[in-house]
Short mmCIF file of C-alpha atoms and ligand atoms in Angstrom, two decimals:
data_model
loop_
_atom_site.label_atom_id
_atom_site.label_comp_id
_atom_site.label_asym_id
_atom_site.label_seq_id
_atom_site.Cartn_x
_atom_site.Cartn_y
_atom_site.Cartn_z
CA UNK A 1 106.39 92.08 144.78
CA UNK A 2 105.76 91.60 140.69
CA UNK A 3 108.28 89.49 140.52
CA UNK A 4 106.89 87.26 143.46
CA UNK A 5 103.26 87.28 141.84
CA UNK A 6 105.28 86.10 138.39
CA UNK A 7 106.94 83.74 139.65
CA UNK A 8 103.72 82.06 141.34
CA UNK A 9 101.88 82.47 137.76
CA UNK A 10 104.85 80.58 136.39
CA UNK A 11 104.78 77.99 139.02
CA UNK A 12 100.95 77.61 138.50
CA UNK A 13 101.28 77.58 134.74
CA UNK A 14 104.48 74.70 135.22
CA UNK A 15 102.36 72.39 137.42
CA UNK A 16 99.20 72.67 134.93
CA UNK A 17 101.66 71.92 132.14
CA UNK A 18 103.37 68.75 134.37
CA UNK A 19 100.07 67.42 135.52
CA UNK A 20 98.72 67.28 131.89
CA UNK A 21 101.55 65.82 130.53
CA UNK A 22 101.77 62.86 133.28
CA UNK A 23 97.79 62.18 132.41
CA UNK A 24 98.28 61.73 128.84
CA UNK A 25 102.06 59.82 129.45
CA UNK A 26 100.19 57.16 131.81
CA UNK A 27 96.94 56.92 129.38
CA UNK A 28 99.75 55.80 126.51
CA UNK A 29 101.26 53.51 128.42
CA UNK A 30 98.37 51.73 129.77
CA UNK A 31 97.99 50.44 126.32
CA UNK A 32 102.34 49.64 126.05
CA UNK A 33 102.33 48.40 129.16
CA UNK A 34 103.96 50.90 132.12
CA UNK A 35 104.67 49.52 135.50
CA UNK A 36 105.13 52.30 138.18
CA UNK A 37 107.69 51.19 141.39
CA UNK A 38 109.83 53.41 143.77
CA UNK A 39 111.29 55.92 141.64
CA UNK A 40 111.22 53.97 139.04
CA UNK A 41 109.04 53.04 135.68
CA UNK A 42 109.08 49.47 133.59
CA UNK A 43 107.81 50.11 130.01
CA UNK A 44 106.76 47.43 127.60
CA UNK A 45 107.87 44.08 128.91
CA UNK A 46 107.96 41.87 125.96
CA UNK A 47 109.03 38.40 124.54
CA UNK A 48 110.05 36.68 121.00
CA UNK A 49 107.35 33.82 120.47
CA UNK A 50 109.37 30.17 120.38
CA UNK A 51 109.04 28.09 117.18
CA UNK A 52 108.95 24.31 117.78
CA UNK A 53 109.47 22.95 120.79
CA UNK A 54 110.44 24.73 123.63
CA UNK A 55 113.91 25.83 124.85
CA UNK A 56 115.36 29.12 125.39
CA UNK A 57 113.60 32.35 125.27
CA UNK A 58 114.31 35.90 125.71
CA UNK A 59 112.49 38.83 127.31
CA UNK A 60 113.40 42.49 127.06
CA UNK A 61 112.21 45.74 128.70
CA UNK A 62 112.35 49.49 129.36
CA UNK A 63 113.81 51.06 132.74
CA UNK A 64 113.38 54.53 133.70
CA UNK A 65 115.48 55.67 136.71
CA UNK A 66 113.58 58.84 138.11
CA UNK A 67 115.00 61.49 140.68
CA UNK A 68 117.42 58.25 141.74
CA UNK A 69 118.53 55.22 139.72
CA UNK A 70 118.19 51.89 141.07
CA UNK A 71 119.32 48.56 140.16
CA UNK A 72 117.63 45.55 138.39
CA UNK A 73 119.46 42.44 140.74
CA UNK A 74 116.96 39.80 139.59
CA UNK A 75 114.48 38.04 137.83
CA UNK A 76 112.01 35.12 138.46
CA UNK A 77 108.94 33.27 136.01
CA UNK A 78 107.12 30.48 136.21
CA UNK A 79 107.40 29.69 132.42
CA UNK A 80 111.02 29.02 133.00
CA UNK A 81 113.21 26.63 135.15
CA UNK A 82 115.68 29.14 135.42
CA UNK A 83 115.44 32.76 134.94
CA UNK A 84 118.57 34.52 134.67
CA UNK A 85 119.91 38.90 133.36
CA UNK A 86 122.35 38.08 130.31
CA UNK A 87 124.35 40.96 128.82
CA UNK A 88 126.66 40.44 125.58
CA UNK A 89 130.35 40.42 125.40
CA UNK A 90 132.55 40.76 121.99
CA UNK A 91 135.03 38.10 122.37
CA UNK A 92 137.08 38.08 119.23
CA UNK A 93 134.46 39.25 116.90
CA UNK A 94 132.19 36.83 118.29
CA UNK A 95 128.90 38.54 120.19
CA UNK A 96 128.81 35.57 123.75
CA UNK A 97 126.00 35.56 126.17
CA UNK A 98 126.91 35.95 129.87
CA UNK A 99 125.19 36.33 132.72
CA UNK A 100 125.11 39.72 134.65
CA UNK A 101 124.55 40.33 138.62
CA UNK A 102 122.69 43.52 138.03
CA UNK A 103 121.49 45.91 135.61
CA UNK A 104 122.31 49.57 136.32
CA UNK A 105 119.20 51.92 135.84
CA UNK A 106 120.86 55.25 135.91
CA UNK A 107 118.89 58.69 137.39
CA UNK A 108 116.99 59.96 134.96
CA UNK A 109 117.94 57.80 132.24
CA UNK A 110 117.12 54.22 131.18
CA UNK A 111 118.63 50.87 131.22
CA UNK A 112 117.46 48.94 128.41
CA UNK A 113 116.51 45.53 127.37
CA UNK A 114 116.45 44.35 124.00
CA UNK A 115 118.04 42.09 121.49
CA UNK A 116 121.98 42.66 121.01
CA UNK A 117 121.99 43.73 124.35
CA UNK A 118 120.73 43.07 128.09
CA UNK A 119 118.08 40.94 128.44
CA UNK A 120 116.20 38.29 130.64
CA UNK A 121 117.03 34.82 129.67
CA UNK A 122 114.38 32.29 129.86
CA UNK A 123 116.02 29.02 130.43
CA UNK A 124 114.40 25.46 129.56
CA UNK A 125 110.92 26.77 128.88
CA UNK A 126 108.25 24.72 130.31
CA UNK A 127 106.18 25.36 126.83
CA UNK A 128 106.63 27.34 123.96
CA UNK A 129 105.86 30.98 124.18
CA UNK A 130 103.14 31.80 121.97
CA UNK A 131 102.51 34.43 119.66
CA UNK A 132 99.72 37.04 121.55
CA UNK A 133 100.01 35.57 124.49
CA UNK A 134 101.61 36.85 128.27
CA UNK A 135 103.08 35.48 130.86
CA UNK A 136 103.90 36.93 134.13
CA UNK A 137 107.45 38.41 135.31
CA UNK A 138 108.94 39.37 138.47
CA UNK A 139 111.72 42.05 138.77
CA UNK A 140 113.76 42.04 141.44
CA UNK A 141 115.09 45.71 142.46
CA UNK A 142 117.48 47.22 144.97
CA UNK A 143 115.23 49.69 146.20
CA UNK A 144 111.91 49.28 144.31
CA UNK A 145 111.48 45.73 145.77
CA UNK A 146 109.38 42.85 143.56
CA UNK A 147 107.85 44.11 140.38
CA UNK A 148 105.85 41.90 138.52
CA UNK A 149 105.23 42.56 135.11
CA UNK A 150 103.02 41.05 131.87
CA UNK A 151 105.17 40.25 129.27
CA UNK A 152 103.65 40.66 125.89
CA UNK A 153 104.17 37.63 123.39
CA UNK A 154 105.09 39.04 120.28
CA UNK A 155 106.56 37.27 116.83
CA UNK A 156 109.26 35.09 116.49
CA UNK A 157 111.64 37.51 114.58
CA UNK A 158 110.44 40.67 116.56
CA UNK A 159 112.91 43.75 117.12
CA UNK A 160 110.38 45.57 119.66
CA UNK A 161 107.03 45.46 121.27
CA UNK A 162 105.17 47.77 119.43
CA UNK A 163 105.95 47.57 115.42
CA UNK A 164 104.89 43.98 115.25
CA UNK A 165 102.02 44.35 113.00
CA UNK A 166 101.80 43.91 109.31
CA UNK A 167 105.26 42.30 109.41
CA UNK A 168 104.94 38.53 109.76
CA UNK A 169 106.24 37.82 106.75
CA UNK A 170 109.19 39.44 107.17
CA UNK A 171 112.45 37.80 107.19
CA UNK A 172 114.76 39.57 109.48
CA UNK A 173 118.60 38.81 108.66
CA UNK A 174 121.12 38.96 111.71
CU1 LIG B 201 120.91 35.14 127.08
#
């Protein structure tokens, strides 16, 4: 019988602990940017500003698979003519584009986005992306369905979406 009252105490005590740190998880990424679908959670869509006139752009994001993964099969925007998931190859030393079916977002872990890897390729831009700006996204998934997302405009040399400030000058070598 102690060990049954424990074990409720613990329970109680786990939830507490769970609930609190979903509310302070979700209050964070309101300001990153956090997408909830399905099982699964988008974090930080974001996008390299385009110098000049418009061609090609890229836009990279966060997956997290929950309890089950799912898979990213698609993507569609409006500031594009075509929209299409790129992954990198090594072909003789040389890092190549190509286009991927699908993106794997594994359970419990995440499939991510970013330069050097994965990423949505905006093809023939209909205008330059601009620095601070956003532009809508639409994810398609297996299971989640359509996602659409806001895809934060950030510098021209960016790495990520968050440590863009203070760094405009800086020259970043690839
Ligand atoms: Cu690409």
């Amino acid at each position: 019988m102690k060990n049954l009252i424990t074990a409720g105490a613990l329970a109680l005590v786990l939830s507490t602990a769970v609930s609190l740190t979903l509310s302070t998880s979700s209050r964070a990424a309101d300001m990153a940017g956090m997408y909830k679908a399905g099982d699964i959670t988008i974090i930080n869509p974001w996008a390299r500003a385009t110098p000049g006139k418009p061609r090609n752009g890229g836009a990279y994001l966060t997956i997290k698979g929950g309890a089950s993964g799912d898979e990213l099969t698609g993507v569609e925007s409006d500031v594009a003519k075509k929209t299409q998931l790129h992954g990198h190859n090594n072909e003789n030393g040389v890092m190549k584009m190509r286009q991927v079916k699908a993106i794997t977002v594994p359970a419990g872990g995440m499939a991510m986005l970013q330069p050097g890897g994965y990423h949505v390729m905006l093809m023939k831009l209909k205008y330059a992306l601009k620095e601070g700006e956003s532009f809508p996204l639409t994810l398609h998934f297996a299971k989640a369905g359509k996602v659409t997302v806001e895809v934060r405009i950030m510098s021209v040399g960016a790495m990520n979406a968050g440590k863009n400030t203070g760094h405009g000058k800086m020259k970043m070598k690839h």
